[in-house]
Short mmCIF file of C-alpha atoms in Angstrom, two decimals:
data_model
loop_
_atom_site.label_atom_id
_atom_site.label_comp_id
_atom_site.label_asym_id
_atom_site.label_seq_id
_atom_site.Cartn_x
_atom_site.Cartn_y
_atom_site.Cartn_z
CA THR N 1 -21.69 -5.44 0.32
CA GLN N 2 -20.27 -4.71 -3.12
CA SER N 3 -19.38 -1.15 -4.07
CA THR N 4 -20.73 0.43 -7.24
CA TRP N 5 -18.51 2.35 -9.61
CA GLY N 6 -19.45 5.35 -11.70
CA ASP N 7 -19.12 5.47 -15.45
CA PRO N 8 -15.39 5.95 -16.32
CA SER N 9 -16.49 8.28 -19.11
CA ALA N 10 -18.20 10.59 -16.61
CA ILE N 11 -15.25 12.93 -16.91
CA ALA N 12 -13.91 12.64 -20.43
CA MET N 13 -11.46 15.50 -20.27
CA SER N 14 -7.92 15.02 -19.06
CA GLN N 15 -7.35 16.07 -15.47
CA THR N 16 -4.26 16.67 -13.36
CA PHE N 17 -3.72 14.65 -10.21
CA ALA N 18 -1.13 14.85 -7.45
CA VAL N 19 0.30 11.56 -6.25
CA PHE N 20 2.31 10.87 -3.12
CA GLY N 21 4.41 7.73 -2.82
CA ALA N 22 4.83 7.52 -6.59
CA THR N 23 8.20 5.78 -6.33
CA GLY N 24 6.66 3.12 -4.06
CA GLN N 25 4.36 0.19 -4.73
CA THR N 26 0.89 1.75 -4.60
CA GLY N 27 1.73 5.30 -5.65
CA SER N 28 3.48 4.10 -8.80
CA ALA N 29 0.45 1.93 -9.61
CA VAL N 30 -1.86 4.92 -9.16
CA ALA N 31 0.34 7.03 -11.44
CA LYS N 32 0.45 4.33 -14.13
CA TYR N 33 -3.33 3.92 -14.03
CA LEU N 34 -3.93 7.66 -14.41
CA ILE N 35 -1.38 8.05 -17.23
CA ALA N 36 -2.92 5.05 -19.03
CA HIS N 37 -6.30 6.80 -18.81
CA ASN N 38 -4.96 10.00 -20.36
CA HIS N 39 -4.68 12.07 -17.22
CA ARG N 40 -1.72 14.20 -16.16
CA VAL N 41 0.19 13.16 -13.06
CA ARG N 42 2.27 15.31 -10.75
CA ALA N 43 4.38 13.12 -8.46
CA ALA N 44 5.92 14.15 -5.15
CA VAL N 45 9.44 12.77 -4.90
CA ARG N 46 12.41 13.37 -2.65
CA ASN N 47 14.89 13.41 -5.52
CA PRO N 48 13.61 13.81 -9.10
CA GLU N 49 16.93 12.53 -10.44
CA LYS N 50 16.18 9.11 -8.96
CA ALA N 51 12.73 8.79 -10.51
CA SER N 52 13.59 8.65 -14.20
CA ALA N 53 11.25 5.69 -14.78
CA LEU N 54 8.29 7.89 -13.82
CA ARG N 55 9.53 10.74 -15.98
CA ASP N 56 9.75 8.36 -18.93
CA LEU N 57 6.03 7.64 -18.47
CA GLY N 58 5.24 11.32 -18.75
CA VAL N 59 4.89 12.03 -15.03
CA GLU N 60 5.80 15.52 -13.81
CA LEU N 61 8.29 15.12 -10.95
CA VAL N 62 8.32 17.65 -8.12
CA ALA N 63 10.69 17.71 -5.17
CA VAL N 64 8.43 18.00 -2.10
CA ASP N 65 9.09 18.16 1.64
CA ILE N 66 6.17 16.11 2.92
CA LYS N 67 6.52 17.60 6.40
CA ASN N 68 6.32 21.21 5.18
CA VAL N 69 2.88 22.77 4.68
CA SER N 70 4.10 25.36 2.17
CA SER N 71 5.90 22.77 0.06
CA VAL N 72 2.91 20.43 -0.03
CA THR N 73 0.49 23.31 -0.71
CA ASP N 74 2.50 24.44 -3.74
CA PHE N 75 2.55 20.85 -4.99
CA LEU N 76 -1.23 20.43 -4.67
CA ARG N 77 -2.29 23.83 -6.00
CA GLY N 78 -4.10 23.67 -9.34
CA THR N 79 -4.70 19.91 -9.34
CA ASP N 80 -8.05 18.13 -9.63
CA GLY N 81 -7.40 15.79 -6.73
CA ALA N 82 -4.69 13.92 -4.85
CA TYR N 83 -3.67 10.45 -3.70
CA PHE N 84 -2.52 10.62 -0.10
CA MET N 85 -0.63 8.02 1.89
CA ASN N 86 1.56 7.98 4.97
CA PRO N 87 4.95 6.77 3.69
CA PRO N 88 6.45 3.94 5.75
CA ASN N 89 9.68 4.79 7.53
CA SER N 90 11.61 1.85 8.98
CA GLN N 91 14.18 4.17 10.58
CA THR N 92 11.95 6.48 12.62
CA ASP N 93 11.92 6.52 16.41
CA ASP N 94 8.24 7.56 16.50
CA ALA N 95 6.18 6.17 13.60
CA ILE N 96 2.83 7.25 15.04
CA GLY N 97 4.04 10.78 15.83
CA GLU N 98 5.49 11.10 12.34
CA ALA N 99 2.23 9.87 10.80
CA ARG N 100 0.32 12.47 12.81
CA GLN N 101 2.67 15.23 11.65
CA ILE N 102 2.36 14.27 7.97
CA SER N 103 -1.41 13.83 8.22
CA ASP N 104 -1.77 17.31 9.70
CA VAL N 105 0.35 18.74 6.89
CA PHE N 106 -1.93 17.05 4.34
CA VAL N 107 -4.97 18.68 5.94
CA GLU N 108 -3.53 22.19 6.11
CA ALA N 109 -2.11 21.99 2.59
CA ALA N 110 -5.35 20.61 1.12
CA LYS N 111 -7.26 23.55 2.62
CA ALA N 112 -4.72 26.14 1.49
CA ALA N 113 -4.54 24.72 -2.05
CA GLN N 114 -8.34 24.37 -2.27
CA LEU N 115 -7.90 20.75 -3.28
CA PRO N 116 -11.15 19.38 -4.82
CA ARG N 117 -10.97 15.76 -3.59
CA VAL N 118 -8.75 13.10 -2.05
CA VAL N 119 -8.28 9.35 -2.25
CA ALA N 120 -6.27 8.11 0.72
CA LEU N 121 -4.58 4.77 1.24
CA SER N 122 -5.66 3.27 4.55
CA SER N 123 -5.85 -0.24 5.94
CA ILE N 124 -8.37 -2.79 7.04
CA GLY N 125 -8.57 -2.31 10.80
CA ALA N 126 -7.99 1.46 10.64
CA GLN N 127 -11.16 2.01 12.65
CA VAL N 128 -9.51 0.43 15.73
CA PRO N 129 -7.91 3.11 17.97
CA SER N 130 -5.18 1.00 19.58
CA GLY N 131 -3.38 -2.33 19.56
CA THR N 132 -2.97 -2.63 15.79
CA GLY N 133 0.70 -1.68 15.45
CA SER N 134 1.64 -0.14 12.11
CA VAL N 135 -2.03 0.09 11.10
CA LEU N 136 -2.38 2.87 13.68
CA THR N 137 -0.69 5.20 11.18
CA CYS N 138 -3.77 4.72 8.98
CA HIS N 139 -6.08 5.38 11.92
CA VAL N 140 -4.24 8.67 12.44
CA LEU N 141 -4.48 9.57 8.73
CA GLU N 142 -8.21 8.86 8.60
CA ASN N 143 -8.91 10.92 11.72
CA SER N 144 -7.03 13.90 10.29
CA LEU N 145 -8.59 13.78 6.82
CA GLN N 146 -12.08 13.40 8.30
CA THR N 147 -11.80 17.07 9.28
CA LEU N 148 -11.73 18.16 5.62
CA ASP N 149 -14.90 19.58 4.05
CA ILE N 150 -14.15 18.05 0.65
CA PRO N 151 -14.85 14.55 -0.76
CA VAL N 152 -12.44 11.95 0.67
CA TYR N 153 -12.35 8.26 -0.21
CA PHE N 154 -10.49 5.98 2.20
CA VAL N 155 -9.27 2.82 0.50
CA ARG N 156 -8.76 0.34 3.34
CA ALA N 157 -6.41 -2.18 1.83
CA GLY N 158 -5.78 -5.69 3.06
CA TRP N 159 -2.41 -7.34 3.69
CA PHE N 160 0.02 -6.72 0.83
CA LEU N 161 0.88 -9.80 -1.22
CA GLU N 162 4.15 -8.02 -2.04
CA ASN N 163 5.36 -8.58 1.54
CA PHE N 164 6.61 -11.98 0.42
CA ARG N 165 8.35 -10.75 -2.73
CA VAL N 166 11.72 -10.15 -1.07
CA LEU N 167 11.88 -13.86 -0.23
CA ALA N 168 11.67 -15.08 -3.83
CA PRO N 169 15.46 -15.39 -4.43
CA LEU N 170 15.86 -17.33 -1.15
CA VAL N 171 12.99 -19.64 -2.05
CA ILE N 172 14.52 -20.29 -5.48
CA GLN N 173 18.04 -20.90 -4.19
CA LYS N 174 17.43 -22.80 -0.94
CA SER N 175 13.89 -24.17 -1.30
CA ILE N 176 12.76 -22.65 2.02
CA LEU N 177 10.29 -19.91 2.89
CA PRO N 178 10.90 -18.33 6.31
CA THR N 179 7.90 -16.48 7.72
CA VAL N 180 7.04 -14.49 10.82
CA ILE N 181 3.39 -15.02 9.97
CA PRO N 182 2.04 -18.15 11.72
CA LEU N 183 1.29 -20.87 9.20
CA ASP N 184 -2.38 -20.95 10.20
CA CYS N 185 -2.87 -17.17 10.08
CA ALA N 186 -5.33 -16.39 7.27
CA LEU N 187 -4.89 -12.86 5.94
CA PRO N 188 -7.08 -10.71 3.65
CA PRO N 189 -4.69 -10.17 0.71
CA VAL N 190 -4.39 -7.37 -1.81
CA ALA N 191 -1.89 -6.53 -4.54
CA ALA N 192 -0.39 -3.08 -5.04
CA VAL N 193 -1.52 -2.99 -8.67
CA ASP N 194 -5.13 -3.47 -7.56
CA ILE N 195 -4.80 -0.66 -5.03
CA GLY N 196 -3.42 1.54 -7.80
CA ASN N 197 -6.17 0.69 -10.26
CA THR N 198 -8.96 1.15 -7.72
CA SER N 199 -7.53 4.36 -6.27
CA GLY N 200 -6.89 5.82 -9.72
CA ARG N 201 -10.40 4.99 -10.83
CA LEU N 202 -11.95 6.57 -7.73
CA LEU N 203 -9.77 9.66 -7.99
CA SER N 204 -10.65 10.30 -11.64
CA GLN N 205 -14.42 10.21 -11.06
CA PRO N 206 -16.59 12.58 -9.01
CA PHE N 207 -17.89 11.39 -5.65
CA GLU N 208 -19.44 13.02 -2.63
CA GLY N 209 -18.73 13.15 1.08
CA HIS N 210 -16.42 10.89 3.06
CA GLN N 211 -16.54 7.26 1.98
CA ILE N 212 -14.72 4.04 2.87
CA LEU N 213 -13.96 1.01 0.72
CA HIS N 214 -12.41 -2.27 1.87
CA LEU N 215 -10.16 -3.65 -0.86
CA ARG N 216 -9.00 -7.25 -0.52
CA SER N 217 -9.52 -10.71 -1.98
CA ALA N 218 -12.51 -12.58 -0.61
CA LYS N 219 -10.23 -15.63 -0.36
CA ARG N 220 -7.94 -15.40 2.67
CA VAL N 221 -4.36 -16.60 2.29
CA THR N 222 -1.79 -18.18 4.64
CA PRO N 223 1.95 -18.70 4.21
CA ILE N 224 1.11 -22.23 3.06
CA ASP N 225 -0.58 -20.79 -0.03
CA PHE N 226 2.72 -19.15 -0.97
CA VAL N 227 4.61 -22.38 -0.28
CA GLU N 228 2.26 -24.31 -2.56
CA GLN N 229 2.49 -21.79 -5.39
CA PHE N 230 6.29 -21.53 -5.21
CA SER N 231 6.46 -25.34 -5.24
CA LYS N 232 4.23 -25.48 -8.30
CA VAL N 233 6.04 -22.79 -10.29
CA LEU N 234 9.53 -24.06 -9.41
CA ASN N 235 8.51 -27.71 -9.69
CA LYS N 236 10.17 -28.62 -6.40
CA GLN N 237 9.16 -28.91 -2.76
CA ILE N 238 9.42 -25.70 -0.75
CA THR N 239 9.63 -25.98 3.03
CA PRO N 240 8.06 -23.31 5.25
CA ILE N 241 10.23 -22.16 8.15
CA PRO N 242 8.08 -20.51 10.85
CA ILE N 243 9.98 -17.89 12.85
CA PRO N 244 8.85 -18.02 16.49
CA GLU N 245 7.49 -14.86 18.06
CA SER N 246 10.50 -14.66 20.41
CA GLU N 247 12.69 -14.10 17.34
CA TRP N 248 10.52 -11.56 15.53
CA LEU N 249 12.18 -8.42 16.86
CA PRO N 250 15.73 -9.65 16.14
CA THR N 251 14.54 -10.67 12.68
CA PHE N 252 13.10 -7.22 12.00
CA ALA N 253 16.33 -5.66 13.23
CA SER N 254 18.25 -7.86 10.79
CA TRP N 255 16.11 -6.35 8.04
CA GLY N 256 17.36 -2.90 9.08
CA MET N 257 14.27 -1.79 11.00
CA ALA N 258 14.65 0.52 14.00
CA PRO N 259 13.18 -0.54 17.37
CA ASN N 260 10.01 1.59 17.20
CA PRO N 261 8.73 0.38 13.80
CA SER N 262 9.87 -3.15 14.70
CA SER N 263 7.67 -3.10 17.80
CA LEU N 264 4.71 -1.80 15.79
CA TYR N 265 5.27 -4.43 13.11
CA ARG N 266 5.18 -7.16 15.77
CA GLU N 267 1.98 -5.76 17.26
CA MET N 268 0.40 -5.63 13.80
CA PHE N 269 1.08 -9.31 13.10
CA LEU N 270 -0.34 -10.27 16.48
CA ALA N 271 -3.43 -8.14 15.78
CA PHE N 272 -3.97 -9.81 12.41
CA HIS N 273 -3.63 -13.25 14.03
CA SER N 274 -6.00 -12.41 16.89
CA GLY N 275 -8.60 -10.93 14.57
CA LEU N 276 -8.33 -7.41 16.01
CA ILE N 277 -7.42 -6.16 12.56
CA ALA N 278 -10.59 -6.90 10.63
CA GLU N 279 -13.08 -5.27 8.29
CA GLU N 280 -15.47 -2.78 9.83
CA PRO N 281 -19.07 -4.02 9.63
CA ASN N 282 -21.39 -2.45 7.06
CA VAL N 283 -18.56 -0.92 5.02
CA PRO N 284 -18.55 -1.65 1.25
CA CYS N 285 -16.02 -4.21 0.00
CA GLU N 286 -14.36 -4.75 -3.36
CA ASP N 287 -12.53 -7.93 -4.34
CA SER N 288 -8.89 -7.59 -5.29
CA PRO N 289 -8.46 -9.74 -8.45
CA THR N 290 -4.72 -10.47 -8.26
CA THR N 291 -3.97 -13.89 -6.75
CA VAL N 292 -1.02 -15.54 -5.00
CA ALA N 293 -0.48 -17.57 -8.18
CA ASP N 294 -0.26 -14.37 -10.24
CA VAL N 295 2.36 -12.69 -8.07
CA VAL N 296 4.50 -15.80 -7.41
CA LYS N 297 4.79 -16.48 -11.14
CA GLU N 298 5.80 -12.86 -11.74
CA TRP N 299 8.36 -12.88 -8.91
CA VAL N 300 10.01 -16.11 -9.99
CA GLU N 301 10.29 -14.95 -13.59
CA ALA N 302 11.78 -11.62 -12.48
CA ALA N 303 14.26 -13.28 -10.09
CA GLN N 304 15.36 -15.79 -12.73
CA ALA N 305 15.78 -13.04 -15.33
CA GLN N 306 17.86 -11.02 -12.84
CA SER N 307 20.01 -14.07 -12.11
CA GLU N 308 20.62 -14.68 -15.81
CA THR N 309 21.60 -11.04 -16.33
CA THR N 310 24.01 -11.17 -13.38
CA ASN N 311 25.67 -14.33 -14.68
CA GLN N 312 26.25 -12.97 -18.17
#
């Protein structure tokens, strides 16, 4: 089922929107979309001094304690809507408990601030109550926001293409692509920019009730798709290096992840591979237009430019 969008000119006047996660991948994309469409953006940040790039775009930066109802209420008050997300925390010892705490703060603050509407970042598979690892944080967020008596749109995103971005320098230098994702595991991909554009568009138009949208490319991708695109762009053979499941937790630890989020990350990958994390039947879907080819080209160009700058 394809979703239908309202007329972008339905609300011609400039509005003010609150955005969480604005220094991250999706929140920054939401902010850029809204600014580009002549809206005002108020961004919640831990340290405004470290978000100068957003300020340069015209974003209002506000220091917010996301776990404090009063702080979040003050941030939301007077806005026309908000983009909510549970920020990932690789250092927590209780990711699900932290997600529940933040989700409850969102609910209480939205009520106190009389927030008109919400667009929330969720995940494909968020309808499943257990066994989905990190995706359970989205299940928690959805359950909490469902208690609100205002319009809420849940954008259930697929697997982020950006998860492979950190590997670009290694691929360029050593012609290998290590992956914890099994080579035959086909994932429903989405790019952060597409999440930002879709969420910004939904937030800036009126809608009613509680709605869900799956956002992902109709074409599933595997690690081999990344190998092929890196090989094409770099004009050399790239070799995939599958990391066996027995080495996943040590690998996550080497990335700086604490044991609790590492365990959830492992469970999430297994749930994707088993098919437990999947689209809910009879929920509208929208195709994410950004492709593996698009992001790999961008990453290689950025990595090469960074290398040239470093060597000057």
